[in-house]
Structures are given as C-alpha cells and as structure tokens.
Amino acid sequence: MLTALIAIPALGALLVGLLPKDKDALAKYTALGVTLVVAVLTVVMAIRFDNGGPRFQFVEKYWWIRQFNVHYAVGVDGVALVLILLSAILVPVVVLASWNDAERSGGVEEPPKRSVKAYFALLLSLEAMMIGVFAATDIFLFYVFFEAMLIPMYFIIGSYGGPQRSYAAVKFLLYSLFGGLLMLAAVIGLYVVSANAGHGTFLFDELTQLHIQPTTAKWLFLGFFIAFAIKAPLVPFHTWLPDAAGQSPAGAAVLLVGVLDKVGTYGMLRFCIELFPGAAKWFTPVVLTLSVIGIVYGAVLAIGQVDLKRLIAYTSISHFGFITLGIFAMTTQGQTGATLYMVNHGFSTGALFLVAGFLIARRGSSRIDAFGGVKNVAPLLAGTFLVAGLSGLSLPGLSTFVSEFLVLVGTFTRYKVPAIIATSGIILAAVYILWMYQRTMTGPTTEKVAGMRDLSKRELVVIAPVLALLVVLGFYPKPALDMINPSVKQTMVRVDQHDPKPTVAEKGTRP
C-alpha cells in the first residue's frame, strides 16, 4: 500500500512530463486524477489501520544497499499516518487551486508563458517525496526523501514564483542543504555507533535499542535537531520561510508551510526524542526557550507585515513554536497536542494561503493596502477568509483550538513558566488575524476592489473541504487522537526508560 502511494504520484509526474507541449488541459486533469486516486487509497489505508494493533503497520522491507545494511523499509504508525493523510488531502486541493497558476506566475516584467505540464509534474513528484519521507522506517531512506523534497520545491519557487523568486529559491535551498549536511553526518555517526555495537544498521526499530554514550548522543542529537529546526522552521533558523512562502505561488506555499515544514517537527518527535531520549531531556530547556521566543517573535512580526503571504508565513513561525513546545514538554498530552497541531495547522494555514491566493489573483498584488471593503462585493470570499483566519487564532469550535489547548495543558503540567508565556501568543494571534481581516475585508470599498468577483464554483470546491475539516475536527477530534495516542505513548515509554523515577506529570495522561 505505501509503495503504491509513493509510486503512483511519481509515475503520474513522469506521465505528465511526457505529454506533448500543447496538452496543458490534459496535464491538469491527469494530475488531478492521480492525486485523487492517492487520496482515496490513503483514506482506505487509514480505515484499515488498527489503532490497537502493532505500532508500525503496512510494513514493507527490502534490501537496497546490502553492503551497508541499507533497506527500502516503510511503515506507518499513527503519527506518520495522520501526516500522510494531511499530504494526500492537501495535494489535490492545491492542484485544483493552482489550475491557472502556471500561466500567470512570475513577475510582471517577464511575460513569457511558463510550462504548465512541468508545474503539475513537479507537484506530483513533490507528493511522492512527502509521502515517502513520512513512511520511511530506514533512516538512510528517510534522509534520501528528506533531501529529494528540495528539488521540486526549488524549481516551483524559482520558476513560478514572484519577482524575487530566484533569491527566495536559492535561500530556501541553501538553508535546507546546510541542515541536510548536518543530518547526513549524524546519520553516518549513528551507523558507526551501531556498527561498533556489533551490527551496523539504519533501521529505526533496531537503532532505538542501541545504548549510546551520553556525549555521543548529544552530538548526534544536535545533528538531527538543527536539520529539523531549519526545516520546521524554529527561531533562529527561520529567516528563509517568509521569503520562500512570500515568493511561492499560493498553492506551493500551502504545501511548503502546510506539509514540508512538518517534516521538521515530525523528525523531532520521531528521531530526536526516540533515538536520543537522554540528550533530548538534556537539551529540553534550550528548546523550550527557543519555542517560547518563536511564539512571541513570530506573532509580533506578523502584526507588522504589509504583505499577505509574508504575514501568514510569520504566523506559522509562531505556530511552530507551539508545536515544538508540545513535543519537548515530554508529556503525552503535549506530544499528542503537538501532533494534532501539525495536522490542524496544515489545514488552517493552507486555507489562509488558498484564500490569499484567490485575492492576489483578482487584485494582482499581495499587499494588504491593495484591498479594502472586499466583503461588500465578494461576501463568500470574505466569509471563507474569516473562517480561515479564526482557525489561525484557535477559536473554540475549530480544530486548532483542540491542539493548542492540549499543548498548553501538557506543557503546564511540567513547565509552568513557558506555558504561561506561550499563552500570550493567543492574544497576539487575535491581533494579527483580526487586524489583517479588518484592513482587507471591512471599511469602504476602494475603487480598484469595486469590480472584484466572488468565489467561482471551482474555488468553492477547493476551499470547502478544508474549512469543513477545520470544523469537524474542532468538534470531533477523536478519530485523529485515537490514531495518534498509541504512538505517543510508545514515545513516552522510551523517554521514561531514561528517567529512573518518572512522575505522573512527566508521564502525562491520555487526552
């Protein structure tokens, strides 16, 4: 099943790339069809997933590079499954939302038409890499997917982005390659440690059984953690994100912030915590401090933005602070909330970027002061923007509230001061979201906005399922929590094994 989910979009990308140049419409429908097949298969896999069964399911393992004990090994637990579901749902939404993005991409000074089929082929190849990175249970295979994701996103930003796309694409690539280089060194170091213990391996399950000397574990932890902190991004490794998201096409920004960045926080939970639990505990005060700084810093900078997409990017830096806070709180509530936050943030920020893309396509500008009074001429557009914005400030009744509440409660049981400071992010979120809405949607309708059309049927089909999921998961998050909880409990067992006298607060309680 997992190999099919990786192979189908990869083959779809090849098929789209081989289509004749004049078959743009066929390329779009092929890409949409492929992503819908992947979405259906992923939902089927989620239905078949047994929450009470083995931790990793749908497992496949084959030799890849026998000399170094490298395997093609894939499998999913609840954490990986919900993130694959997130990817599989968002990609067809992005394909449909990006129906005309390739034709109108680039700066105004560069009128030549971009290749439509190349754009959709890149989206399909990106989907294959995203599913692969969450499914990999061999760390070397994980690293390959981790680095391979950069290629399609680099070309999407660099070829189809805004006027500063080249700068943004190169900055994104350099930051990510630097992090990847550190992780490669840590992966090799981990293999050497396992080889010195008698059996060199890259398999996750086998590596979790290793006894690593504390000093060595700390250095290996840093190699993984910095790579994931850049990917997330966590302050102070965040500066590439506003540029990359601000210059990306709206659909690509959805996947960049909604899915690709989750690889960083997923990696922290999966590899940093479980492979190096002792080192993770030792670095916890530093990570919690950076998380709290990121929550406040990202929110304050978001308030001062004049560009819609850069504002949303800075809100994500604040939200990623909440996610890392929950992960390193070392409680089941915190880590469950952080995992659910990854999913909810993907839908919430995805909705914001989608509606921002609709606005920019109509107005030809991403500046906030280019709008005003939109609700008077496009009430549906304004209404969807309001719901997406309210999810960004974690309004009760929407899914982001559940995850943010779990993160704060789980953190407060062990680290009261960081949790109290982090709550200021909720207040700041209300400021940047409501002020953004006020400046763009309310007030008198400006002359340039007066003729703006409301949402089309295609755009309604794009945004409706994302908003519906935000509402459904806000009132009934149990299916997602039931998938996530068993895996988080296994992680906490691993952490508690390195604490001789864990307290009830450290173990946490089941949400």
mmCIF file of N, CA, C and O in Angstrom, residues 101 105-106 119 153-165 168-169 172 240-257 307 309-310 353 357 360 366:
data_model
loop_
_atom_site.group_PDB
_atom_site.id
_atom_site.type_symbol
_atom_site.label_atom_id
_atom_site.label_comp_id
_atom_site.label_asym_id
_atom_site.label_seq_id
_atom_site.Cartn_x
_atom_site.Cartn_y
_atom_site.Cartn_z
ATOM 1 N N ASP A 101 -2.270 28.800 -12.125
ATOM 2 C CA ASP A 101 -1.092 29.425 -11.531
ATOM 3 C C ASP A 101 0.100 29.467 -12.480
ATOM 4 O O ASP A 101 0.840 30.447 -12.522
ATOM 5 N N SER A 105 2.217 32.932 -13.401
ATOM 6 C CA SER A 105 3.326 33.005 -12.469
ATOM 7 C C SER A 105 4.426 33.900 -13.005
ATOM 8 O O SER A 105 4.496 34.214 -14.191
ATOM 9 N N GLY A 106 5.309 34.275 -12.105
ATOM 10 C CA GLY A 106 6.440 35.116 -12.475
ATOM 11 C C GLY A 106 6.146 36.572 -12.282
ATOM 12 O O GLY A 106 5.034 36.994 -11.979
ATOM 13 N N TYR A 119 4.872 22.315 -14.242
ATOM 14 C CA TYR A 119 4.390 22.737 -12.921
ATOM 15 C C TYR A 119 3.646 21.597 -12.230
ATOM 16 O O TYR A 119 3.898 21.295 -11.057
ATOM 17 N N MET A 153 10.401 21.521 -5.020
ATOM 18 C CA MET A 153 10.008 22.801 -4.429
ATOM 19 C C MET A 153 10.938 23.927 -4.878
ATOM 20 O O MET A 153 10.491 25.060 -5.119
ATOM 21 N N TYR A 154 12.219 23.641 -5.023
ATOM 22 C CA TYR A 154 13.159 24.649 -5.509
ATOM 23 C C TYR A 154 12.759 25.133 -6.905
ATOM 24 O O TYR A 154 12.744 26.336 -7.182
ATOM 25 N N PHE A 155 12.415 24.211 -7.786
ATOM 26 C CA PHE A 155 12.057 24.596 -9.148
ATOM 27 C C PHE A 155 10.691 25.283 -9.201
ATOM 28 O O PHE A 155 10.467 26.166 -10.035
ATOM 29 N N ILE A 156 9.771 24.884 -8.321
ATOM 30 C CA ILE A 156 8.470 25.555 -8.298
ATOM 31 C C ILE A 156 8.643 27.010 -7.880
ATOM 32 O O ILE A 156 8.089 27.934 -8.503
ATOM 33 N N ILE A 157 9.410 27.247 -6.804
ATOM 34 C CA ILE A 157 9.625 28.619 -6.348
ATOM 35 C C ILE A 157 10.426 29.399 -7.390
ATOM 36 O O ILE A 157 10.081 30.524 -7.757
ATOM 37 N N GLY A 158 11.515 28.801 -7.861
ATOM 38 C CA GLY A 158 12.415 29.512 -8.757
ATOM 39 C C GLY A 158 11.845 29.779 -10.135
ATOM 40 O O GLY A 158 12.239 30.757 -10.785
ATOM 41 N N SER A 159 10.920 28.947 -10.602
ATOM 42 C CA SER A 159 10.380 29.116 -11.952
ATOM 43 C C SER A 159 8.992 29.737 -11.987
ATOM 44 O O SER A 159 8.623 30.370 -12.982
ATOM 45 N N TYR A 160 8.216 29.568 -10.919
ATOM 46 C CA TYR A 160 6.819 30.003 -10.954
ATOM 47 C C TYR A 160 6.481 31.009 -9.853
ATOM 48 O O TYR A 160 5.321 31.337 -9.657
ATOM 49 N N GLY A 161 7.478 31.476 -9.131
ATOM 50 C CA GLY A 161 7.235 32.384 -8.016
ATOM 51 C C GLY A 161 7.147 33.837 -8.436
ATOM 52 O O GLY A 161 7.027 34.175 -9.616
ATOM 53 N N GLY A 162 7.248 34.722 -7.440
ATOM 54 C CA GLY A 162 7.114 36.152 -7.669
ATOM 55 C C GLY A 162 8.388 36.790 -8.179
ATOM 56 O O GLY A 162 9.348 36.099 -8.563
ATOM 57 N N PRO A 163 8.449 38.119 -8.171
ATOM 58 C CA PRO A 163 9.601 38.832 -8.746
ATOM 59 C C PRO A 163 10.932 38.474 -8.098
ATOM 60 O O PRO A 163 11.964 38.491 -8.756
ATOM 61 N N GLN A 164 10.934 38.178 -6.802
ATOM 62 C CA GLN A 164 12.165 37.823 -6.095
ATOM 63 C C GLN A 164 12.323 36.307 -5.948
ATOM 64 O O GLN A 164 12.941 35.826 -5.005
ATOM 65 N N ARG A 165 11.784 35.562 -6.896
ATOM 66 C CA ARG A 165 11.743 34.106 -6.770
ATOM 67 C C ARG A 165 13.133 33.468 -6.760
ATOM 68 O O ARG A 165 13.361 32.490 -6.046
ATOM 69 N N ALA A 168 14.644 33.866 -3.301
ATOM 70 C CA ALA A 168 13.927 33.047 -2.325
ATOM 71 C C ALA A 168 14.237 31.565 -2.520
ATOM 72 O O ALA A 168 14.431 30.827 -1.540
ATOM 73 N N ALA A 169 14.300 31.107 -3.770
ATOM 74 C CA ALA A 169 14.556 29.692 -4.038
ATOM 75 C C ALA A 169 15.958 29.297 -3.604
ATOM 76 O O ALA A 169 16.162 28.235 -2.999
ATOM 77 N N PHE A 172 16.138 29.247 0.242
ATOM 78 C CA PHE A 172 15.478 28.027 0.709
ATOM 79 C C PHE A 172 16.383 26.820 0.527
ATOM 80 O O PHE A 172 16.551 25.986 1.436
ATOM 81 N N TRP A 240 14.499 31.913 6.224
ATOM 82 C CA TRP A 240 14.220 31.544 4.836
ATOM 83 C C TRP A 240 12.722 31.461 4.548
ATOM 84 O O TRP A 240 12.295 31.645 3.402
ATOM 85 N N LEU A 241 11.899 31.187 5.568
ATOM 86 C CA LEU A 241 10.480 30.892 5.326
ATOM 87 C C LEU A 241 9.682 32.080 4.796
ATOM 88 O O LEU A 241 8.952 31.924 3.812
ATOM 89 N N PRO A 242 9.763 33.287 5.403
ATOM 90 C CA PRO A 242 8.966 34.388 4.846
ATOM 91 C C PRO A 242 9.293 34.691 3.393
ATOM 92 O O PRO A 242 8.400 35.006 2.595
ATOM 93 N N ASP A 243 10.569 34.592 3.028
ATOM 94 C CA ASP A 243 10.944 34.840 1.634
ATOM 95 C C ASP A 243 10.407 33.752 0.718
ATOM 96 O O ASP A 243 9.843 34.040 -0.347
ATOM 97 N N ALA A 244 10.589 32.483 1.121
ATOM 98 C CA ALA A 244 10.147 31.375 0.274
ATOM 99 C C ALA A 244 8.636 31.350 0.131
ATOM 100 O O ALA A 244 8.103 31.218 -0.981
ATOM 101 N N ALA A 245 7.908 31.494 1.245
ATOM 102 C CA ALA A 245 6.443 31.481 1.175
ATOM 103 C C ALA A 245 5.918 32.720 0.470
ATOM 104 O O ALA A 245 4.928 32.657 -0.273
ATOM 105 N N GLY A 246 6.565 33.859 0.699
ATOM 106 C CA GLY A 246 6.103 35.099 0.075
ATOM 107 C C GLY A 246 6.263 35.112 -1.425
ATOM 108 O O GLY A 246 5.473 35.754 -2.138
ATOM 109 N N GLN A 247 7.280 34.410 -1.945
ATOM 110 C CA GLN A 247 7.527 34.401 -3.389
ATOM 111 C C GLN A 247 6.940 33.177 -4.093
ATOM 112 O O GLN A 247 6.902 33.141 -5.310
ATOM 113 N N SER A 248 6.491 32.179 -3.329
ATOM 114 C CA SER A 248 5.915 30.981 -3.942
ATOM 115 C C SER A 248 4.537 31.269 -4.529
ATOM 116 O O SER A 248 3.823 32.159 -4.038
ATOM 117 N N PRO A 249 4.114 30.525 -5.544
ATOM 118 C CA PRO A 249 2.692 30.533 -5.901
ATOM 119 C C PRO A 249 1.889 30.089 -4.691
ATOM 120 O O PRO A 249 2.383 29.335 -3.840
ATOM 121 N N ALA A 250 0.656 30.545 -4.584
ATOM 122 C CA ALA A 250 -0.144 30.266 -3.388
ATOM 123 C C ALA A 250 -0.264 28.772 -3.116
ATOM 124 O O ALA A 250 -0.156 28.322 -1.966
ATOM 125 N N GLY A 251 -0.487 27.977 -4.159
ATOM 126 C CA GLY A 251 -0.615 26.537 -3.964
ATOM 127 C C GLY A 251 0.659 25.917 -3.434
ATOM 128 O O GLY A 251 0.629 25.054 -2.544
ATOM 129 N N ALA A 252 1.791 26.331 -3.965
ATOM 130 C CA ALA A 252 3.062 25.810 -3.477
ATOM 131 C C ALA A 252 3.311 26.235 -2.040
ATOM 132 O O ALA A 252 3.876 25.475 -1.242
ATOM 133 N N ALA A 253 2.885 27.449 -1.675
ATOM 134 C CA ALA A 253 3.034 27.915 -0.294
ATOM 135 C C ALA A 253 2.224 27.048 0.664
ATOM 136 O O ALA A 253 2.647 26.799 1.801
ATOM 137 N N VAL A 254 1.063 26.576 0.213
ATOM 138 C CA VAL A 254 0.246 25.672 1.035
ATOM 139 C C VAL A 254 1.047 24.422 1.388
ATOM 140 O O VAL A 254 1.095 23.992 2.546
ATOM 141 N N LEU A 255 1.691 23.824 0.391
ATOM 142 C CA LEU A 255 2.452 22.594 0.630
ATOM 143 C C LEU A 255 3.748 22.872 1.375
ATOM 144 O O LEU A 255 4.189 22.061 2.209
ATOM 145 N N LEU A 256 4.379 24.006 1.094
ATOM 146 C CA LEU A 256 5.630 24.345 1.765
ATOM 147 C C LEU A 256 5.421 24.483 3.269
ATOM 148 O O LEU A 256 6.131 23.879 4.077
ATOM 149 N N VAL A 257 4.435 25.293 3.659
ATOM 150 C CA VAL A 257 4.203 25.558 5.081
ATOM 151 C C VAL A 257 3.308 24.493 5.704
ATOM 152 O O VAL A 257 3.480 24.127 6.861
ATOM 153 N N ASP A 307 2.440 42.534 3.682
ATOM 154 C CA ASP A 307 2.226 41.585 2.591
ATOM 155 C C ASP A 307 1.461 40.385 3.132
ATOM 156 O O ASP A 307 1.819 39.833 4.178
ATOM 157 N N LYS A 309 1.049 37.165 2.158
ATOM 158 C CA LYS A 309 1.701 35.865 2.274
ATOM 159 C C LYS A 309 2.825 35.878 3.301
ATOM 160 O O LYS A 309 3.026 34.897 4.014
ATOM 161 N N ARG A 310 3.539 36.980 3.411
ATOM 162 C CA ARG A 310 4.582 37.066 4.436
ATOM 163 C C ARG A 310 3.958 37.095 5.835
ATOM 164 O O ARG A 310 4.519 36.529 6.789
ATOM 165 N N PHE A 353 -3.614 30.521 2.957
ATOM 166 C CA PHE A 353 -2.851 30.736 1.728
ATOM 167 C C PHE A 353 -3.745 30.595 0.491
ATOM 168 O O PHE A 353 -3.563 31.322 -0.495
ATOM 169 N N GLY A 357 -4.376 33.505 -2.063
ATOM 170 C CA GLY A 357 -4.117 33.328 -3.489
ATOM 171 C C GLY A 357 -5.282 33.797 -4.347
ATOM 172 O O GLY A 357 -5.078 34.405 -5.411
ATOM 173 N N ILE A 360 -5.097 37.592 -4.359
ATOM 174 C CA ILE A 360 -3.976 38.106 -5.159
ATOM 175 C C ILE A 360 -4.254 37.937 -6.652
ATOM 176 O O ILE A 360 -3.930 38.810 -7.469
ATOM 177 N N SER A 366 -0.119 41.392 -3.626
ATOM 178 C CA SER A 366 -0.227 40.726 -2.334
ATOM 179 C C SER A 366 -0.154 41.707 -1.172
ATOM 180 O O SER A 366 -0.185 41.302 -0.015
#
